[in-house]
PDB file of C-alpha atoms in Angstrom:
ATOM      1  CA  MET Q   1       4.696 -21.534 -15.018  1.00  0.00           C
ATOM      2  CA  VAL Q   2       7.207 -19.176 -12.671  1.00  0.00           C
ATOM      3  CA  ALA Q   3       7.095 -16.396 -15.857  1.00  0.00           C
ATOM      4  CA  MET Q   4       3.294 -16.720 -15.993  1.00  0.00           C
ATOM      5  CA  LYS Q   5       3.426 -16.146 -12.028  1.00  0.00           C
ATOM      6  CA  ILE Q   6       5.256 -13.247 -12.232  1.00  0.00           C
ATOM      7  CA  ARG Q   7       3.052 -11.677 -15.003  1.00  0.00           C
ATOM      8  CA  ASP Q   8      -0.148 -12.073 -12.813  1.00  0.00           C
ATOM      9  CA  MET Q   9       1.559  -9.909 -10.080  1.00  0.00           C
ATOM     10  CA  LYS Q  10       0.619  -5.971  -9.532  1.00  0.00           C
ATOM     11  CA  ASP Q  11       3.124  -3.709 -10.107  1.00  0.00           C
ATOM     12  CA  ASN Q  12       2.312  -0.922  -7.596  1.00  0.00           C
ATOM     13  CA  LYS Q  13       3.108  -3.458  -4.602  1.00  0.00           C
ATOM     14  CA  SER Q  14       5.333  -2.801  -1.869  1.00  0.00           C
ATOM     15  CA  ALA Q  15       8.650  -4.664  -1.558  1.00  0.00           C
ATOM     16  CA  GLY Q  16       9.973  -6.420   1.509  1.00  0.00           C
ATOM     17  CA  VAL Q  17      13.268  -6.263   3.373  1.00  0.00           C
ATOM     18  CA  ASP Q  18      15.134  -6.992   0.352  1.00  0.00           C
ATOM     19  CA  GLY Q  19      14.002  -4.126  -1.723  1.00  0.00           C
ATOM     20  CA  ILE Q  20      12.860  -5.822  -4.779  1.00  0.00           C
ATOM     21  CA  PRO Q  21       9.452  -4.495  -5.750  1.00  0.00           C
ATOM     22  CA  PRO Q  22       6.963  -6.502  -8.294  1.00  0.00           C
ATOM     23  CA  LYS Q  23       7.696  -3.653 -10.770  1.00  0.00           C
ATOM     24  CA  LEU Q  24      11.310  -5.001 -10.720  1.00  0.00           C
ATOM     25  CA  LEU Q  25      10.350  -8.439 -11.468  1.00  0.00           C
ATOM     26  CA  LEU Q  26       8.121  -7.518 -14.467  1.00  0.00           C
ATOM     27  CA  GLU Q  27      10.493  -5.473 -16.243  1.00  0.00           C
ATOM     28  CA  ILE Q  28      13.445  -8.350 -16.032  1.00  0.00           C
ATOM     29  CA  VAL Q  29      10.769 -11.563 -16.553  1.00  0.00           C
ATOM     30  CA  GLU Q  30      12.543 -13.233 -19.148  1.00  0.00           C
ATOM     31  CA  GLN Q  31      15.766 -12.883 -17.810  1.00  0.00           C
ATOM     32  CA  ILE Q  32      14.731 -14.087 -14.189  1.00  0.00           C
ATOM     33  CA  SER Q  33      12.478 -16.845 -14.728  1.00  0.00           C
ATOM     34  CA  ILE Q  34      14.585 -19.442 -15.049  1.00  0.00           C
ATOM     35  CA  PRO Q  35      16.959 -18.282 -12.418  1.00  0.00           C
ATOM     36  CA  LEU Q  36      14.187 -18.012 -10.227  1.00  0.00           C
ATOM     37  CA  ALA Q  37      12.885 -21.649 -11.171  1.00  0.00           C
ATOM     38  CA  THR Q  38      16.313 -23.312 -10.280  1.00  0.00           C
ATOM     39  CA  VAL Q  39      16.075 -21.336  -6.972  1.00  0.00           C
ATOM     40  CA  PHE Q  40      12.586 -22.590  -6.070  1.00  0.00           C
ATOM     41  CA  ASN Q  41      13.329 -26.307  -7.277  1.00  0.00           C
ATOM     42  CA  LEU Q  42      16.421 -26.372  -5.273  1.00  0.00           C
ATOM     43  CA  SER Q  43      14.649 -24.804  -2.279  1.00  0.00           C
ATOM     44  CA  LEU Q  44      12.354 -27.383  -2.342  1.00  0.00           C
ATOM     45  CA  GLU Q  45      14.259 -30.264  -2.444  1.00  0.00           C
ATOM     46  CA  GLU Q  46      16.652 -29.380   0.391  1.00  0.00           C
ATOM     47  CA  GLY Q  47      14.243 -28.083   2.633  1.00  0.00           C
ATOM     48  CA  ILE Q  48      15.881 -24.802   3.056  1.00  0.00           C
ATOM     49  CA  VAL Q  49      14.349 -21.064   2.140  1.00  0.00           C
ATOM     50  CA  PRO Q  50      16.738 -17.917   2.611  1.00  0.00           C
ATOM     51  CA  LEU Q  51      16.429 -16.233   5.971  1.00  0.00           C
ATOM     52  CA  GLU Q  52      15.770 -12.893   4.335  1.00  0.00           C
ATOM     53  CA  TRP Q  53      12.635 -13.935   2.621  1.00  0.00           C
ATOM     54  CA  LYS Q  54      11.082 -14.935   5.885  1.00  0.00           C
ATOM     55  CA  GLU Q  55      12.078 -10.989   7.218  1.00  0.00           C
ATOM     56  CA  ALA Q  56       9.240  -8.581   6.831  1.00  0.00           C
ATOM     57  CA  ASN Q  57       9.019  -4.788   7.173  1.00  0.00           C
ATOM     58  CA  ILE Q  58       5.673  -4.546   9.404  1.00  0.00           C
ATOM     59  CA  ILE Q  59       4.202  -1.060   8.788  1.00  0.00           C
ATOM     60  CA  ILE Q  60       1.118  -0.373  11.062  1.00  0.00           C
ATOM     61  CA  LEU Q  61      -1.755   0.908   9.578  1.00  0.00           C
ATOM     62  CA  PHE Q  62      -4.957   3.008  11.214  1.00  0.00           C
ATOM     63  CA  LYS Q  63      -8.401   1.243  10.812  1.00  0.00           C
ATOM     64  CA  LYS Q  64     -10.710   3.505  12.565  1.00  0.00           C
ATOM     65  CA  GLY Q  65     -12.124   4.838  15.554  1.00  0.00           C
ATOM     66  CA  SER Q  66     -10.093   6.700  18.607  1.00  0.00           C
ATOM     67  CA  ARG Q  67      -6.430   7.254  17.462  1.00  0.00           C
ATOM     68  CA  ASN Q  68      -5.483   6.331  21.130  1.00  0.00           C
ATOM     69  CA  LYS Q  69      -6.626   2.980  20.838  1.00  0.00           C
ATOM     70  CA  SER Q  70      -4.001  -0.033  20.162  1.00  0.00           C
ATOM     71  CA  GLU Q  71      -6.781  -2.408  19.007  1.00  0.00           C
ATOM     72  CA  ASN Q  72      -7.705   0.474  16.279  1.00  0.00           C
ATOM     73  CA  TYR Q  73      -4.389  -0.286  14.340  1.00  0.00           C
ATOM     74  CA  ARG Q  74      -3.347  -3.212  12.648  1.00  0.00           C
ATOM     75  CA  PRO Q  75      -0.067  -4.604  11.091  1.00  0.00           C
ATOM     76  CA  VAL Q  76       0.707  -5.241   7.336  1.00  0.00           C
ATOM     77  CA  SER Q  77       3.953  -7.699   6.887  1.00  0.00           C
ATOM     78  CA  LEU Q  78       5.649  -6.231   3.743  1.00  0.00           C
ATOM     79  CA  THR Q  79       7.351  -9.814   2.857  1.00  0.00           C
ATOM     80  CA  SER Q  80      10.193 -10.762  -0.001  1.00  0.00           C
ATOM     81  CA  VAL Q  81       8.128 -10.499  -3.428  1.00  0.00           C
ATOM     82  CA  ILE Q  82      10.163 -13.338  -4.311  1.00  0.00           C
ATOM     83  CA  CYS Q  83       9.015 -15.538  -1.196  1.00  0.00           C
ATOM     84  CA  LYS Q  84       5.291 -14.424  -2.154  1.00  0.00           C
ATOM     85  CA  LEU Q  85       6.018 -15.940  -5.650  1.00  0.00           C
ATOM     86  CA  LEU Q  86       6.909 -18.968  -4.196  1.00  0.00           C
ATOM     87  CA  GLU Q  87       3.927 -19.424  -1.707  1.00  0.00           C
ATOM     88  CA  ARG Q  88       1.667 -19.208  -4.837  1.00  0.00           C
ATOM     89  CA  LEU Q  89       3.069 -21.444  -6.687  1.00  0.00           C
ATOM     90  CA  ILE Q  90       2.735 -24.127  -3.557  1.00  0.00           C
ATOM     91  CA  LYS Q  91      -0.097 -22.838  -3.169  1.00  0.00           C
ATOM     92  CA  ASP Q  92      -1.513 -23.672  -6.745  1.00  0.00           C
ATOM     93  CA  HIS Q  93       0.331 -27.269  -6.938  1.00  0.00           C
ATOM     94  CA  LEU Q  94      -1.575 -28.114  -3.336  1.00  0.00           C
ATOM     95  CA  VAL Q  95      -5.033 -26.851  -4.636  1.00  0.00           C
ATOM     96  CA  ASP Q  96      -5.065 -28.406  -8.172  1.00  0.00           C
ATOM     97  CA  PHE Q  97      -3.973 -31.816  -5.958  1.00  0.00           C
ATOM     98  CA  LEU Q  98      -6.592 -31.542  -3.403  1.00  0.00           C
ATOM     99  CA  VAL Q  99      -9.347 -30.722  -6.218  1.00  0.00           C
ATOM    100  CA  LYS Q 100      -8.008 -33.488  -8.463  1.00  0.00           C
ATOM    101  CA  ASN Q 101      -8.018 -36.143  -5.301  1.00  0.00           C
ATOM    102  CA  LYS Q 102     -11.391 -34.623  -4.032  1.00  0.00           C
ATOM    103  CA  LEU Q 103      -9.916 -33.524  -0.418  1.00  0.00           C
ATOM    104  CA  ILE Q 104     -11.679 -30.517  -0.258  1.00  0.00           C
ATOM    105  CA  ASN Q 105     -14.710 -30.684   1.288  1.00  0.00           C
ATOM    106  CA  PRO Q 106     -17.887 -29.291  -0.488  1.00  0.00           C
ATOM    107  CA  SER Q 107     -18.711 -26.790   2.510  1.00  0.00           C
ATOM    108  CA  GLN Q 108     -14.992 -25.198   1.844  1.00  0.00           C
ATOM    109  CA  HIS Q 109     -15.818 -21.918   0.742  1.00  0.00           C
ATOM    110  CA  GLY Q 110     -13.210 -19.187   2.567  1.00  0.00           C
ATOM    111  CA  PHE Q 111     -10.097 -18.954   0.357  1.00  0.00           C
ATOM    112  CA  PHE Q 112     -11.235 -20.846  -2.352  1.00  0.00           C
ATOM    113  CA  LYS Q 113     -11.438 -19.787  -5.944  1.00  0.00           C
ATOM    114  CA  ALA Q 114     -15.024 -19.093  -6.858  1.00  0.00           C
ATOM    115  CA  ARG Q 115     -16.427 -19.581  -3.554  1.00  0.00           C
ATOM    116  CA  SER Q 116     -16.493 -16.519  -0.718  1.00  0.00           C
ATOM    117  CA  CYS Q 117     -18.632 -15.739   2.187  1.00  0.00           C
ATOM    118  CA  LEU Q 118     -21.714 -14.986  -0.247  1.00  0.00           C
ATOM    119  CA  THR Q 119     -21.682 -18.019  -1.860  1.00  0.00           C
ATOM    120  CA  ASN Q 120     -21.295 -20.083   1.833  1.00  0.00           C
ATOM    121  CA  MET Q 121     -24.486 -17.892   2.957  1.00  0.00           C
ATOM    122  CA  LEU Q 122     -26.346 -18.787  -0.428  1.00  0.00           C
ATOM    123  CA  CYS Q 123     -25.272 -22.642   0.242  1.00  0.00           C
ATOM    124  CA  PHE Q 124     -26.700 -22.264   3.875  1.00  0.00           C
ATOM    125  CA  LEU Q 125     -29.934 -20.495   2.941  1.00  0.00           C
ATOM    126  CA  GLU Q 126     -30.844 -22.861   0.497  1.00  0.00           C
ATOM    127  CA  ASP Q 127     -30.506 -25.685   3.102  1.00  0.00           C
ATOM    128  CA  VAL Q 128     -32.397 -23.837   5.698  1.00  0.00           C
ATOM    129  CA  THR Q 129     -35.352 -23.003   2.919  1.00  0.00           C
ATOM    130  CA  LYS Q 130     -35.493 -26.865   2.365  1.00  0.00           C
ATOM    131  CA  TRP Q 131     -35.613 -27.838   5.920  1.00  0.00           C
ATOM    132  CA  GLN Q 132     -38.386 -25.467   6.558  1.00  0.00           C
ATOM    133  CA  ASP Q 133     -40.414 -26.847   3.427  1.00  0.00           C
ATOM    134  CA  GLU Q 134     -39.748 -30.421   4.790  1.00  0.00           C
ATOM    135  CA  GLY Q 135     -41.326 -28.782   7.943  1.00  0.00           C
ATOM    136  CA  SER Q 136     -38.026 -29.829   9.902  1.00  0.00           C
ATOM    137  CA  PRO Q 137     -37.009 -27.789  13.456  1.00  0.00           C
ATOM    138  CA  VAL Q 138     -34.267 -25.126  12.779  1.00  0.00           C
ATOM    139  CA  ASP Q 139     -31.864 -23.788  15.015  1.00  0.00           C
ATOM    140  CA  ILE Q 140     -28.691 -21.294  13.875  1.00  0.00           C
ATOM    141  CA  ILE Q 141     -25.922 -20.710  15.980  1.00  0.00           C
ATOM    142  CA  TYR Q 142     -23.546 -17.720  14.608  1.00  0.00           C
ATOM    143  CA  LEU Q 143     -19.935 -18.339  16.117  1.00  0.00           C
ATOM    144  CA  ASP Q 144     -17.189 -15.515  15.456  1.00  0.00           C
ATOM    145  CA  LEU Q 145     -14.034 -16.344  16.403  1.00  0.00           C
ATOM    146  CA  LYS Q 146     -11.944 -12.978  17.073  1.00  0.00           C
ATOM    147  CA  LYS Q 147      -8.275 -13.610  15.748  1.00  0.00           C
ATOM    148  CA  ALA Q 148      -8.836 -17.106  15.023  1.00  0.00           C
ATOM    149  CA  PHE Q 149      -5.778 -17.645  13.006  1.00  0.00           C
ATOM    150  CA  ASP Q 150      -3.586 -16.042  15.513  1.00  0.00           C
ATOM    151  CA  LYS Q 151      -4.938 -19.096  17.797  1.00  0.00           C
ATOM    152  CA  VAL Q 152      -3.995 -21.739  15.732  1.00  0.00           C
ATOM    153  CA  PRO Q 153      -1.040 -23.789  17.022  1.00  0.00           C
ATOM    154  CA  HIS Q 154       1.447 -23.603  14.299  1.00  0.00           C
ATOM    155  CA  GLN Q 155       3.614 -26.377  15.877  1.00  0.00           C
ATOM    156  CA  ARG Q 156       0.902 -28.351  16.670  1.00  0.00           C
ATOM    157  CA  LEU Q 157      -0.317 -28.372  12.960  1.00  0.00           C
ATOM    158  CA  LEU Q 158       3.250 -28.860  11.447  1.00  0.00           C
ATOM    159  CA  LEU Q 159       3.625 -31.934  13.651  1.00  0.00           C
ATOM    160  CA  LEU Q 160       0.408 -33.514  12.406  1.00  0.00           C
ATOM    161  CA  SER Q 161       1.593 -32.701   8.807  1.00  0.00           C
ATOM    162  CA  TYR Q 162       4.752 -34.634   9.323  1.00  0.00           C
ATOM    163  CA  SER Q 163       3.161 -37.901   8.809  1.00  0.00           C
ATOM    164  CA  SER Q 164       1.806 -37.359   5.324  1.00  0.00           C
ATOM    165  CA  VAL Q 165       4.185 -34.985   3.915  1.00  0.00           C
ATOM    166  CA  CYS Q 166       7.944 -34.789   3.156  1.00  0.00           C
ATOM    167  CA  TYR Q 167       9.623 -33.435   5.921  1.00  0.00           C
ATOM    168  CA  SER Q 168      12.259 -31.270   4.140  1.00  0.00           C
ATOM    169  CA  SER Q 169       9.530 -29.801   2.558  1.00  0.00           C
ATOM    170  CA  LEU Q 170       8.057 -28.791   6.235  1.00  0.00           C
ATOM    171  CA  SER Q 171      11.309 -28.010   7.269  1.00  0.00           C
ATOM    172  CA  LEU Q 172      10.831 -24.553   5.670  1.00  0.00           C
ATOM    173  CA  LEU Q 173       8.527 -23.518   8.158  1.00  0.00           C
ATOM    174  CA  ASN Q 174      10.446 -23.837  11.164  1.00  0.00           C
ATOM    175  CA  ILE Q 175      13.042 -21.040  12.150  1.00  0.00           C
ATOM    176  CA  PRO Q 176      14.094 -20.279  15.529  1.00  0.00           C
ATOM    177  CA  SER Q 177      13.733 -16.663  15.699  1.00  0.00           C
ATOM    178  CA  CYS Q 178      13.285 -14.007  12.900  1.00  0.00           C
ATOM    179  CA  PRO Q 179      13.430 -10.335  13.224  1.00  0.00           C
ATOM    180  CA  TYR Q 180      10.600  -7.575  12.027  1.00  0.00           C
ATOM    181  CA  ILE Q 181      11.327  -4.530  11.619  1.00  0.00           C
ATOM    182  CA  PHE Q 182       8.411  -2.150  12.841  1.00  0.00           C
ATOM    183  CA  LEU Q 183       7.447   1.621  11.272  1.00  0.00           C
ATOM    184  CA  CYS Q 184       5.052   3.694  13.219  1.00  0.00           C
ATOM    185  CA  GLU Q 185       5.036   7.365  13.213  1.00  0.00           C
ATOM    186  CA  ASN Q 186       8.615   7.506  10.772  1.00  0.00           C
ATOM    187  CA  VAL Q 187      10.201   5.867  13.891  1.00  0.00           C
ATOM    188  CA  PHE Q 188      11.489   2.233  12.876  1.00  0.00           C
ATOM    189  CA  CYS Q 189      12.921  -0.419  15.697  1.00  0.00           C
ATOM    190  CA  THR Q 190      13.687  -4.292  15.243  1.00  0.00           C
ATOM    191  CA  LEU Q 191      12.113  -7.185  17.362  1.00  0.00           C
ATOM    192  CA  PHE Q 192      12.690 -10.903  16.937  1.00  0.00           C
ATOM    193  CA  PHE Q 193       9.550 -13.025  17.212  1.00  0.00           C
ATOM    194  CA  TYR Q 194       9.460 -17.343  17.274  1.00  0.00           C
ATOM    195  CA  SER Q 195       6.242 -17.448  15.754  1.00  0.00           C
ATOM    196  CA  VAL Q 196       6.581 -15.652  12.160  1.00  0.00           C
ATOM    197  CA  LEU Q 197       4.457 -14.837   9.538  1.00  0.00           C
ATOM    198  CA  PRO Q 198       3.928 -15.852   6.706  1.00  0.00           C
ATOM    199  CA  LEU Q 199       4.799 -19.613   7.331  1.00  0.00           C
ATOM    200  CA  LEU Q 200       7.416 -20.055   4.386  1.00  0.00           C
TER     201      LEU Q 200
END
């Protein structure tokens, strides 16, 4: 499983703070997959993730518009490739469990294989067309929450999850603070944050 996920990686992606790029893992996939699987299993059993996997180099990318406005820039976190590998393995297992047990709402289109904004719009259009054919009145309200993910109360979400998930596994998500290294205009600085991404 680990070897397969490594082979799925793109070799042109950047390394995180640990300096390990996907290209290196791809070159030593046969030698590294079993040791990584052992580390991943131990990490999940003990509920501990190495702090280095939670650190990120953050680069600031210009999007568009005036370079003098901060909202025209977005931060990109360069996290550990090994941690991303673990995250993908966990995600695959979780999604597989949710699908097999029919726990995903059919209306869920975002972040789901073979579904997208387009499939969401097609389903919506089909419903609206059906209601109009039936002569039912249709009122539509569109909402777009700016930076919605940033507004999720992560600690509250974790507390709600403790009742149905192994505590040690969820403790992987908790750390007191984490250093982020910013690169902006070729100048580095280190800051500490209490709410960190990725969640693992």
